[in-house]
Coordinates of C-alpha atoms and ligand atoms in Angstrom, one line a residue:
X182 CA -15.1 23.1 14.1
X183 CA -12.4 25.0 11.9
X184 CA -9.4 23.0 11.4
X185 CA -6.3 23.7 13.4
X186 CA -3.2 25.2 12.1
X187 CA -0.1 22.8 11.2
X188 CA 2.7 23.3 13.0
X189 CA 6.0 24.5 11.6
X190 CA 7.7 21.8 8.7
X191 CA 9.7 19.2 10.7
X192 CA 8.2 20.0 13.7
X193 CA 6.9 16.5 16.2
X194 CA 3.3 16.4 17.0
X195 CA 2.4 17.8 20.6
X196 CA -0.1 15.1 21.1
X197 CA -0.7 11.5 20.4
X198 CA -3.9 10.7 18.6
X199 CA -6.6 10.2 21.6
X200 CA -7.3 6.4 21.9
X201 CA -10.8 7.4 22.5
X202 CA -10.7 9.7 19.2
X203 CA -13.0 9.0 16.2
X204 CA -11.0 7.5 13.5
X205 CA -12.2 6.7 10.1
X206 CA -10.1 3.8 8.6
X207 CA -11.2 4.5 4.7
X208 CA -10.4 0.8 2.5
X209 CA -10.6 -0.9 5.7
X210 CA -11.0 -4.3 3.5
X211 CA -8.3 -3.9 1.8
X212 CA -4.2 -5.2 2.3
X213 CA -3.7 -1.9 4.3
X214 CA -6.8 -1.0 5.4
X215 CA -7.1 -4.5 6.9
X216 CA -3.4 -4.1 8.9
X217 CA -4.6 -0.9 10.0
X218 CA -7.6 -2.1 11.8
X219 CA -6.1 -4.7 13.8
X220 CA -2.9 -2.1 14.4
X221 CA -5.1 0.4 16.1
X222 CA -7.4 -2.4 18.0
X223 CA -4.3 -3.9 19.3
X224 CA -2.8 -0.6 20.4
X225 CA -6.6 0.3 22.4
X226 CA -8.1 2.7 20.0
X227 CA -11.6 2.1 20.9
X228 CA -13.4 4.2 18.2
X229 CA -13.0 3.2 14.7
X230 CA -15.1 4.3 12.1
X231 CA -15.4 2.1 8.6
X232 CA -17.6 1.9 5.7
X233 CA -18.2 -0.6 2.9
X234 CA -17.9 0.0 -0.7
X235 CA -21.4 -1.3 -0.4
X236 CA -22.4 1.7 2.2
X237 CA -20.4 4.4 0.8
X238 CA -19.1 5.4 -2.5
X239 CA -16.2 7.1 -1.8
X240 CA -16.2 8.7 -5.6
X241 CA -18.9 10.4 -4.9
X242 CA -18.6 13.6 -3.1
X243 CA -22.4 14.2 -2.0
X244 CA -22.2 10.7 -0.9
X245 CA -18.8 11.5 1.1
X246 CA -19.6 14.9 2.6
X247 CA -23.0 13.3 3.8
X248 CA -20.8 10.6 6.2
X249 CA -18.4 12.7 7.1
X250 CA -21.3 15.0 8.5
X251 CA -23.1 12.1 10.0
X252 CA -20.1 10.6 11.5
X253 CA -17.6 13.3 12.2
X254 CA -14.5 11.5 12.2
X255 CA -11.6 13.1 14.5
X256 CA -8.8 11.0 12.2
X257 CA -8.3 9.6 8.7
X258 CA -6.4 7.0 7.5
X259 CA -6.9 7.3 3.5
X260 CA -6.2 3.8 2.7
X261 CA -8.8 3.2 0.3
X262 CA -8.0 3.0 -3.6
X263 CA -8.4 0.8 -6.5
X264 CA -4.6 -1.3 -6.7
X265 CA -3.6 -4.1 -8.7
X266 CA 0.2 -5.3 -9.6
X267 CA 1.6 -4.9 -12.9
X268 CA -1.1 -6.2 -15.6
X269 CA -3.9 -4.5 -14.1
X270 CA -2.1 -1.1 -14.3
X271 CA -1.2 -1.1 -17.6
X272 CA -4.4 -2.1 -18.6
X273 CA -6.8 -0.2 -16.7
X274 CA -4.9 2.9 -16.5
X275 CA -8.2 4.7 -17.3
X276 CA -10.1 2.9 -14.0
X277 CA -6.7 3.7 -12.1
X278 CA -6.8 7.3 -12.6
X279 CA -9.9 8.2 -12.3
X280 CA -11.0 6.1 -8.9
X281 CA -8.1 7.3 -7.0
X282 CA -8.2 10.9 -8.4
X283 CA -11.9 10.7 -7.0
X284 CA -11.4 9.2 -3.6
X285 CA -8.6 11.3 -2.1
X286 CA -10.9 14.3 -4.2
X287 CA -13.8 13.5 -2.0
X288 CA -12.4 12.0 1.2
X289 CA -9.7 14.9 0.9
X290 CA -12.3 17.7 1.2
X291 CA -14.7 16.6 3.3
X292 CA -12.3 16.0 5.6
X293 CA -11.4 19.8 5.6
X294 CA -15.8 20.7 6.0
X295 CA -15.8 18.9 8.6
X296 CA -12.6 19.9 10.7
X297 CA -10.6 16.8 10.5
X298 CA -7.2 17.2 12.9
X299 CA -5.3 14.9 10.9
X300 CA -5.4 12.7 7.6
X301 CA -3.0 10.3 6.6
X302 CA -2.7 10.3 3.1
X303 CA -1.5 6.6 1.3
X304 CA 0.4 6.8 -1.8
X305 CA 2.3 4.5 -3.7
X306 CA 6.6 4.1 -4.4
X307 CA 5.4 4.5 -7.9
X308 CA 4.9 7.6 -8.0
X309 CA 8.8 8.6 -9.0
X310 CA 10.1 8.8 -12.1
X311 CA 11.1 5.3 -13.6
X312 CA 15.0 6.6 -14.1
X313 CA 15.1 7.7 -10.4
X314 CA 18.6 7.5 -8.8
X315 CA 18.2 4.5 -6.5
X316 CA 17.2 3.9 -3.3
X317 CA 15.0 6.6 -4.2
X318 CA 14.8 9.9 -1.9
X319 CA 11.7 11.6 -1.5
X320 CA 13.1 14.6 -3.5
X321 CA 12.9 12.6 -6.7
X322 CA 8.8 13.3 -7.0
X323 CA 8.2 15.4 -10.3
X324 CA 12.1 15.1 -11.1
X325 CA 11.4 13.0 -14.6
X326 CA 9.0 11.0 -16.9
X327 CA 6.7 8.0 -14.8
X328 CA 7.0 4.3 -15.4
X329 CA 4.3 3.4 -18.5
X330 CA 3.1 0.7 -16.7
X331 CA 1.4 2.5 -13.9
X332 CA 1.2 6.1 -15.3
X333 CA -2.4 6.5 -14.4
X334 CA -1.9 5.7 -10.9
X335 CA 1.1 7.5 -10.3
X336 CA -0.8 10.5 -11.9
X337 CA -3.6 10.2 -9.2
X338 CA -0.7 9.1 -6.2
X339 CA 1.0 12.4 -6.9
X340 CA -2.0 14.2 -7.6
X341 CA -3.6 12.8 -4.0
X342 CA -0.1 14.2 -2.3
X343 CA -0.3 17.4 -4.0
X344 CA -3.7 18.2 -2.8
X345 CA -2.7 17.4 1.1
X346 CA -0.3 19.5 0.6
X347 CA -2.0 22.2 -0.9
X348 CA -4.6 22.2 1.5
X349 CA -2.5 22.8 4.5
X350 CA -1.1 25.8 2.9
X351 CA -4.1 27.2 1.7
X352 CA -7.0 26.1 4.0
X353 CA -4.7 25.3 7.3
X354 CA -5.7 21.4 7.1
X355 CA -3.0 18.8 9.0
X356 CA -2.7 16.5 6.5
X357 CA 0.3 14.8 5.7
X358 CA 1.1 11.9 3.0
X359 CA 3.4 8.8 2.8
X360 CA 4.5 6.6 0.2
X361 CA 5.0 2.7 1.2
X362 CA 6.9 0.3 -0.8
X363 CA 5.7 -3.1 -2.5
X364 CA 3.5 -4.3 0.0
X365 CA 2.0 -8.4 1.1
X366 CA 0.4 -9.7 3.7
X367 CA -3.2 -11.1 5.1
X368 CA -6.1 -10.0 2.9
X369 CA -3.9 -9.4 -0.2
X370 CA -5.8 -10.0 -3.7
X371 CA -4.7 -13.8 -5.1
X372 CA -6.1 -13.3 -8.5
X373 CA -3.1 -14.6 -10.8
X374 CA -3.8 -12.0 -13.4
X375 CA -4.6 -8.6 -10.9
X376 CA -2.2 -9.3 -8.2
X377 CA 1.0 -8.4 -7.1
X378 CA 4.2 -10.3 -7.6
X379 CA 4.2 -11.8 -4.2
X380 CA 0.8 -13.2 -3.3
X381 CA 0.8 -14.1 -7.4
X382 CA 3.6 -15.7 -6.6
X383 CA 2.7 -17.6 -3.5
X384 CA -0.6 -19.3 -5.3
X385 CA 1.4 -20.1 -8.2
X386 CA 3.5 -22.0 -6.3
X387 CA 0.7 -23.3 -4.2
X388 CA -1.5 -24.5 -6.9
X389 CA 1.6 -26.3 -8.6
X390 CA 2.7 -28.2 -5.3
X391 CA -1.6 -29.6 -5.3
X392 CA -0.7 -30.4 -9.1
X393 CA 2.2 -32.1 -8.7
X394 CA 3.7 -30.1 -11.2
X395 CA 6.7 -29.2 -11.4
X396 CA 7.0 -25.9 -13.4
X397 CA 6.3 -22.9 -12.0
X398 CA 5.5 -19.6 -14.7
X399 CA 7.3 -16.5 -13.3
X400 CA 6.4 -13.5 -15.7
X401 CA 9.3 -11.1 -17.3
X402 CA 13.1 -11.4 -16.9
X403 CA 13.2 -11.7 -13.2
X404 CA 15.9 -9.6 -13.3
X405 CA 14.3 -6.3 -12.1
X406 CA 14.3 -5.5 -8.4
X407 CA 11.9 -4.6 -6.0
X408 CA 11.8 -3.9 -2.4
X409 CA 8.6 -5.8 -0.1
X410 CA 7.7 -4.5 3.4
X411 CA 4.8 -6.6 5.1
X412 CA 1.8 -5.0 5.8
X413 CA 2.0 -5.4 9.3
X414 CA 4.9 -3.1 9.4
X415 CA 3.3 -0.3 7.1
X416 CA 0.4 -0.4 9.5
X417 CA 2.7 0.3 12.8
X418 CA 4.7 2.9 10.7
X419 CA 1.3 4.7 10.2
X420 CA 0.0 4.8 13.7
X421 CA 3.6 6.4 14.4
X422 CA 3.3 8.3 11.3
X423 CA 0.1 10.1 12.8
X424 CA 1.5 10.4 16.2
X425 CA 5.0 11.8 14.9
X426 CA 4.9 13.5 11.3
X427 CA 4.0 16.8 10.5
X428 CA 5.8 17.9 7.4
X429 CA 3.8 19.1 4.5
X430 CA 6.0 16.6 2.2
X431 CA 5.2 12.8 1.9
X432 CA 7.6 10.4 3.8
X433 CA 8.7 6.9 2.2
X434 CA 8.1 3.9 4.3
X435 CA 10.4 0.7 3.5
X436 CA 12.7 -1.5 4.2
X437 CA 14.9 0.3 2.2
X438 CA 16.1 -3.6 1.2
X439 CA 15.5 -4.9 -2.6
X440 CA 16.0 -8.2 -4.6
X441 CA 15.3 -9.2 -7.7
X442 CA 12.1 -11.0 -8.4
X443 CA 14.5 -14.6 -9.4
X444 CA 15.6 -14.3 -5.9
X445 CA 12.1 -13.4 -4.7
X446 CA 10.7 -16.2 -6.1
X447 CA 13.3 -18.5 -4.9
X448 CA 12.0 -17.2 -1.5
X449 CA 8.1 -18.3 -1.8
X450 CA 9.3 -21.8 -3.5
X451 CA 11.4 -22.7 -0.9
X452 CA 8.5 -21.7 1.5
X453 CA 5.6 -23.4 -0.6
X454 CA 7.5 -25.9 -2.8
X455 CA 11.1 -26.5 -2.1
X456 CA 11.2 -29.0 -5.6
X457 CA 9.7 -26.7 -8.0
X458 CA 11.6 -25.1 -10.9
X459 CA 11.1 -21.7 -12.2
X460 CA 10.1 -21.1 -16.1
X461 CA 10.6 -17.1 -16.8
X462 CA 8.0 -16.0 -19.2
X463 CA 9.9 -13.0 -20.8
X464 CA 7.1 -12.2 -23.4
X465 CA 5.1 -10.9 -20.0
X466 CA 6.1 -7.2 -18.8
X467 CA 9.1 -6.3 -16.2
X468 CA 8.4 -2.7 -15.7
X469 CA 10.6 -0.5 -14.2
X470 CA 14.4 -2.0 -13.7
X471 CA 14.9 -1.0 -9.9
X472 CA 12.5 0.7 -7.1
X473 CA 13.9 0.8 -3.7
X474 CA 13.1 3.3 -1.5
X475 CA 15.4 5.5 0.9
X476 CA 14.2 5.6 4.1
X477 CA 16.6 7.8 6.3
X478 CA 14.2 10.3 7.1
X479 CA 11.9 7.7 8.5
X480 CA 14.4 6.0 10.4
X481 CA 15.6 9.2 11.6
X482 CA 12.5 9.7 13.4
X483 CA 12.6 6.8 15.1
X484 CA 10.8 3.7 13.2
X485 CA 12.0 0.8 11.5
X486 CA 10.5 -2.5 10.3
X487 CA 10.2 -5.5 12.3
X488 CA 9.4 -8.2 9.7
X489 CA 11.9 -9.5 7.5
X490 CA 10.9 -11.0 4.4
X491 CA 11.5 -14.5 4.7
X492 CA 9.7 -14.3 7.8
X493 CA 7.1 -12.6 6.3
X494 CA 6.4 -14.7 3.5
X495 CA 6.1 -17.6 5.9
X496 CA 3.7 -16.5 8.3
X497 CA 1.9 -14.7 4.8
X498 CA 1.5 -18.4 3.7
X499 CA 0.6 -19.4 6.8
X500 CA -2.6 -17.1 6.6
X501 CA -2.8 -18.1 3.2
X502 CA -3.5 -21.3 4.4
X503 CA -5.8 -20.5 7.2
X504 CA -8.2 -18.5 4.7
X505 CA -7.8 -20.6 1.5
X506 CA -11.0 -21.1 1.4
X507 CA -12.1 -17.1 1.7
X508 CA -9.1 -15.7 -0.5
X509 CA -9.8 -12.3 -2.6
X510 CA -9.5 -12.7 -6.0
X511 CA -10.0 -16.4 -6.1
X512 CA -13.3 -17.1 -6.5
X513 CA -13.5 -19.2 -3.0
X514 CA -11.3 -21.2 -5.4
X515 CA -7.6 -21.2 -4.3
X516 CA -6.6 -24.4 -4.9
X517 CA -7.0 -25.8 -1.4
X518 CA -5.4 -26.0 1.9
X519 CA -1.7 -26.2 2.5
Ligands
LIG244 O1 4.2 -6.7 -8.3 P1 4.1 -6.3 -9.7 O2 2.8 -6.7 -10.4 O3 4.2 -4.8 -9.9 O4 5.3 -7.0 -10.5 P2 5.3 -3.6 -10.0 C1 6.6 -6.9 -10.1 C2 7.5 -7.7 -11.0 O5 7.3 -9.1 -10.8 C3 7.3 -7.4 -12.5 C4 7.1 -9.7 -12.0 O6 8.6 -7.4 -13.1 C5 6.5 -8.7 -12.9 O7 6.7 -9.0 -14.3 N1 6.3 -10.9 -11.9 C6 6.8 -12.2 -12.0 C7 5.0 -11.0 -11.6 N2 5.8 -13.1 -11.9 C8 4.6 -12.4 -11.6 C9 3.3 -12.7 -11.4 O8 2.9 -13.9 -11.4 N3 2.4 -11.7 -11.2 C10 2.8 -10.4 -11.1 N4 1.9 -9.4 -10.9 N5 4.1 -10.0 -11.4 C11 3.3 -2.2 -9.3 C12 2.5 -1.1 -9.9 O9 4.4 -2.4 -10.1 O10 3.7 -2.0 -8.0 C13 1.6 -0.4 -9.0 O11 1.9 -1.5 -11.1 C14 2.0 -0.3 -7.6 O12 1.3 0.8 -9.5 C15 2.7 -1.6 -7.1 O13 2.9 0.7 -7.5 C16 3.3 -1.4 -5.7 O14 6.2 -3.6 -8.8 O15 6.0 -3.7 -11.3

């Protein structure tokens, strides 16, 4: 099967993705991967491909090209990677870069062997320069110097866009990229020292209203701002992503809605633990001062989130709650049920 050619920049989609149509759903155990699943089951897409880490490296290209052979996906959603919030970044950067360089690498071009129609490409909001003019337009990739903290997986973000791109101009492929904001939800990694703000945030609090103590550490100034969608709404703006975008150049998906981490974790401690006070740990990193996205061109073809944050965060800790026992990046150890 050669792959079809893309249609014109800008230009819709004729068809919807067939709900009978292989799809591969790479990282499907991840945050996103995990949304992405139960997205396209809800919406009656009946044929969804997914390895484990355990079946399939996806660093390795032999490895890669053999499945994609074997199981001749129609679709890809390229939601695997190796994440983590601000401390793992900055000190992994080595792990960061290479991993994700090798995974869109390998998915990337087998995709193309084997005729893939579309792949979905997932990057990160990091990938702009950390003096961006805020909310950040899509035309600010490659405009200036990267955040430290998360240099190495910028690198491999913008290198992972860069290579969708280039293979639609040079080998035809329909491959298309978009960027999503700070993300949280069900199946988010809890490990205080690898996570995210948010579900860092939420067990913090957690743990300290089991304690009975009062305190609760929140790392760097709190000052800096940051902009959450829930993963739930990532995962809808992806199926409609597939359906509906076309353009060789990625596509932010946001709120296009920011706070500051203070007010954030005002937020989770009303939801978890109304009485506890926050302790700002200053010697811990803030990264970069402001990243909110702009999301006119998304809204301007038609999709917008659903899930505010407050309401997200509570029905977030109401999983949390559900799965204490089962939590990544806890150890089966997260301090007990709500
Ligand atoms: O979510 P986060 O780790 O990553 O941190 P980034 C956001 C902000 O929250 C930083 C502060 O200013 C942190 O210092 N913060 C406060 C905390 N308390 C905590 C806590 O307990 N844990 C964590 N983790 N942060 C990441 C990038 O940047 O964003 C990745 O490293 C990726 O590359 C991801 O792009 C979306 O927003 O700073």
């Amino acid at each position: 099967m050669s792959p079809p050619a893309p249609s014109a920049p800008g230009e819709p989609t004729a068809a919807a993705v067939p709900l009978d149509a292989p799809i591969f759903v790479a990282g499907h155990r991840g945050l996103v991967g995990s949304a992405l699943v139960r997205r396209l089951v809800d919406g009656g897409y009946s044929n969804l491909l997914t390895a484990s880490r355990a079946q399939l490296d996806l660093r390795n290209q032999a490895a890669v090209s053999a499945w994609f052979e074997a199981n001749r996906p129609h679709y890809v959603y390229l939601a695997a990677g190796t994440v983590g919030g601000i401390m793992a970044n900055s000190t992994r950067q080595a792990e960061f870069l290479y991993d994700n360089m090798m995974i869109h690498a390998t998915v990337v071009e087998a995709a193309r062997a084997v005729g893939v129609r579309k792949l979905l490409y997932l990057g990160s909001s990091c990938i702009y320069p950390r003096n961006a003019p805020q909310p950040i337009e899509e035309s600010a990739l490659l405009t200036g110097p990267l955040e430290p903290t998360n240099e190495g997986y910028a690198l491999a973000k913008i290198a992972g866009i860069k290579l969708c791109q280039f293979y639609r101009e040079q080998f035809g492929c329909n491959f298309v990229s978009a960027m999503p904001t700070n993300l949280y939800g069900p199946n988010d990694n809890f490990d205080l020292q690898s996570s995210h703000v948010l579900p860092a945030l939420m067990r913090k609090f957690h743990l300290a209203r089991l304690a009975g103590q009062r305190e609760v550490e929140v790392w760097g100034s709190g000052r800096v701002r940051r902009e959450f969608l829930h993963v739930d709404d990532l995962a809808d703006a992806c199926v409609f992503l597939m359906d509906h975008y076309e353009e060789s150049g990625h596509i932010n998906v946001g709120t296009g809605i920011d706070l500051t981490i203070a007010e954030l974790a005002e937020t989770i401690r009303d939801v978890v633990y109304p009485e506890a006070e926050l302790v700002f740990d200053a010697s811990k990193p803030d990264g970069i001062a402001r990243k909110v996205l702009d999301v006119s061109k998304l809204h301007a073809l038609g999709w917008k989130h659903q899930i505010d944050l407050r309401p997200g965060i509570e029905r977030t800790y109401a999983w949390f709650g559900d799965n204490v026992d089962s939590l990544r990046g806890t150890g089966g150890a997260a301090g007990g049920r709500a």
